[in-house]
């Protein structure tokens, strides 16, 4: 027995050391290699050689990807832009792992798509994955980008006082929240007016679902969006909820979200619907497909967020359904709590960081370039219907499909011919009865919470928010009965430390801003 | 042999019910795969759908010659890979079951250790790059799949249970270990090698990870990856472009999900009955001894 | 190649000094005595060395504040700090307990079911029946957890689930809200795991049984043994070594939760999590937003070390009392 243990131990040690030695040398050669190529490209590329633009984006390439890529490269050549685009697709399922791997192993590429709501730009910066772009770079290589993306959006995305990302500045962020989509035909049928308070909304949902019992209409509350629809009605608005953990008011007050009255009101709203049998008892484990099928078949009385986005499908499945939108508490100003959700950043592994900026400079230079990247070749992949509307050719066949949200821009984007008219009004800021000029920038706009000082507490609180408080928020469990125990767990996870840290960082941020 | 009695009836009944439990979901999947997409969206999964459609299969087999190509590639990889894997495994297992090898327990520990401890994805990727397997057909063949300590232990245990006299008599005849392995032990171990071969085969057949991580050349995509890509493109068409760009078409998303499983499971399930003739009790042992 | 032989050389050298010449038999001696056996071992050993041992230095990031730019050689060492996030949490004990408890449940039921079905299948004389049933047992293995989770939902959903709508209603029992009944889930999960995993076990045991000497069975029949006694006195004892070894192998993973299974079936259902949250799902949930590789590696290392200790201990016991089943 002893012999064996010794054997294992020594074996492991020796191997580890020999491997360390081996690996050390390989990494060394690798870095020298890359610096070599760096100097090489720097020297050689100056006169004529094209700079590579390897664009890492999620998804799988469609058959016509190469065709469009060639067209883009040809157009860039014509325009005298010395770049060569190469899209690098990373499948969704392994996006996190593979991009991590590429950054980790020094795989050279220029542009990384950053989805802030999933893996934040700040965390990629923290791990050393992307490099700052800087104002000078932007002035030199990206004048067109600055034309279509407002300075405040760049500022809002700053990390540690530096610009890292080129925002996909699409629809005005202020109109992305606050609207509720409702089935107008069902509201009319039941003589229900547009709700003016959470109570009225609750009654409307309940009346409609109960009146059409055999139809199985659904109301699916969920964290995030679904709760937000109530918030504009509350007196304390404007405020935001961050990661289901923190409650921040526009005057800079930071509180633990689950300890607020607002959380209690949300929970009570859902609890009533749950007890009355409106919210599915399986809500906590509900499958996404079931939710989606409900949307595709217009099986919901109200919804926020994506509601009208499903319209093209709904029109086919349920032509009788009529959808409209209303703004919650229209007398209150629109709130801009974030500038954008997606952006593109320059990889730290790139030998020519300017190439990425130059590429987007080309894309945003004119409508033609923008169209080519976002929608493919005109008259091969899409038809221009005028008034910024397009119609895809062969819509049921996957030919070319660039995820437009990755780099969309409000002044250049086009709309599908199937877009719901109301959605178009909202997106183009023409929805009636809104005082757009009153739109407020929320206090946290441009602020990034760095969780590192409270990483342990933060991770544990996140876990509690998902496990202990989710049933409460969705009305599955009774608030009064379960709250004390749940709160004790949240306290034990260290929520107070997280709140204090956020408060500290936000105060520091406000101080620098007012300076 | 005795006549069938009550025990046999109960036994047959029990096994029949068990396999029915396993088969039913598969039947449901086949049915969903031939259901019209809109019917699924409206009524959910159904064993007897209201409307049938072969749309999903059409999508799979008309997505260019790529599917056929990757099918052939996958068959090739599976056959070659499984053969090599079984060979390497059997060889190692033989050495570890050889009682003359005094360090065999130490070596067993050597293999077992890596089953629990591993450095993760990054070193794995670097090692593959150092070996130059990425972006070649070897990326589908070598990483992860070529050798599995679990399978090796299975074979080793089986060989351990073979009577020692087999080896001893051969040694007296002056045979080398390699000869004993290939001439005596491997033929005798066919049942376990068949089982292990099946496991390796399933591994190769089902693999998409290696392709995703190590291959960028579309010509080298195996079947599973092609189906995976096809599916995610369908999802993209409906989900990603929601916003203002969604198009009014119904794509066979859910039926496709099921059809891909049916397409991939089919062949390997067909293979099993052929392997099965090696699982007949006592056949091999008797023949060698006799 | 070179490193491997070097390693062995060094190994035997250092061993000699430790044992102070008590035993002259070293690894080198072993190789020289059995050159052909070692030749056969070489490919597998090399493969394991390259893909297994060469990756081990990366475990170091469990003790670092890891950054892409600095890599594992220059990242800052932080000691045991990365382990803190897990062990300082109030849930560390619960999720560890759940992981072990569920895994033991899976292990015992899985082994019993696989052995039982293998033995019963072995008693089946109709060849086509055996072929068909054995093939179908493998079906569930091919269905991904995502699809499985959908089937589970079809079964246990409150309003439309098969169990509530068909089974309980027919029996006159009021519907049960399964997704809010934590007590039922260890059993449900065990059943799902059995359904999905037993096929593989059955094949292993069937293959083993088919290697048994048929003469033993024939002799016992002559001695007047009935089938039940044959199963009890011949088949089961002969299966014991492989069962023991398979168990030992599973014990190594006893601290690792099946993430694919747990996460797709349970999702973030807070009502069920007190009994179904395992280490892997807990860590995923906690680090989902933060995305810290060092923390995740630290927890993985904890799982491996404890698992290894358990295997080592059980192997020691197995060796003492039942050496044929020992792993090493």
PDB file of N, CA and C in Angstrom, chain C residues 142 144 197 226 255 283 316-317:
ATOM      1  N   UNK C 142     -29.831   7.873 -25.793  1.00  0.00           N
ATOM      2  CA  UNK C 142     -29.583   8.793 -26.898  1.00  0.00           C
ATOM      3  C   UNK C 142     -30.391  10.082 -26.813  1.00  0.00           C
ATOM      4  N   UNK C 144     -31.282  13.519 -25.400  1.00  0.00           N
ATOM      5  CA  UNK C 144     -30.556  14.510 -24.598  1.00  0.00           C
ATOM      6  C   UNK C 144     -31.390  14.940 -23.397  1.00  0.00           C
ATOM      7  N   UNK C 197     -30.125   5.494 -17.765  1.00  0.00           N
ATOM      8  CA  UNK C 197     -28.780   4.939 -17.657  1.00  0.00           C
ATOM      9  C   UNK C 197     -28.682   3.428 -17.559  1.00  0.00           C
ATOM     10  N   UNK C 226     -31.743 -25.873  -9.555  1.00  0.00           N
ATOM     11  CA  UNK C 226     -32.723 -25.223 -10.414  1.00  0.00           C
ATOM     12  C   UNK C 226     -32.198 -23.843 -10.825  1.00  0.00           C
ATOM     13  N   UNK C 255     -19.169  13.133  -5.630  1.00  0.00           N
ATOM     14  CA  UNK C 255     -19.308  14.540  -5.255  1.00  0.00           C
ATOM     15  C   UNK C 255     -19.581  15.424  -6.461  1.00  0.00           C
ATOM     16  N   UNK C 283     -23.066  26.094  -8.074  1.00  0.00           N
ATOM     17  CA  UNK C 283     -21.926  26.898  -8.524  1.00  0.00           C
ATOM     18  C   UNK C 283     -22.287  27.630  -9.816  1.00  0.00           C
ATOM     19  N   UNK C 316      -9.317   0.366  -0.599  1.00  0.00           N
ATOM     20  CA  UNK C 316      -8.515  -0.272   0.442  1.00  0.00           C
ATOM     21  C   UNK C 316      -9.337  -1.357   1.135  1.00  0.00           C
ATOM     22  N   UNK C 317     -10.589  -1.009   1.419  1.00  0.00           N
ATOM     23  CA  UNK C 317     -11.485  -1.985   2.050  1.00  0.00           C
ATOM     24  C   UNK C 317     -11.735  -3.157   1.110  1.00  0.00           C
TER      25      UNK C 317
END
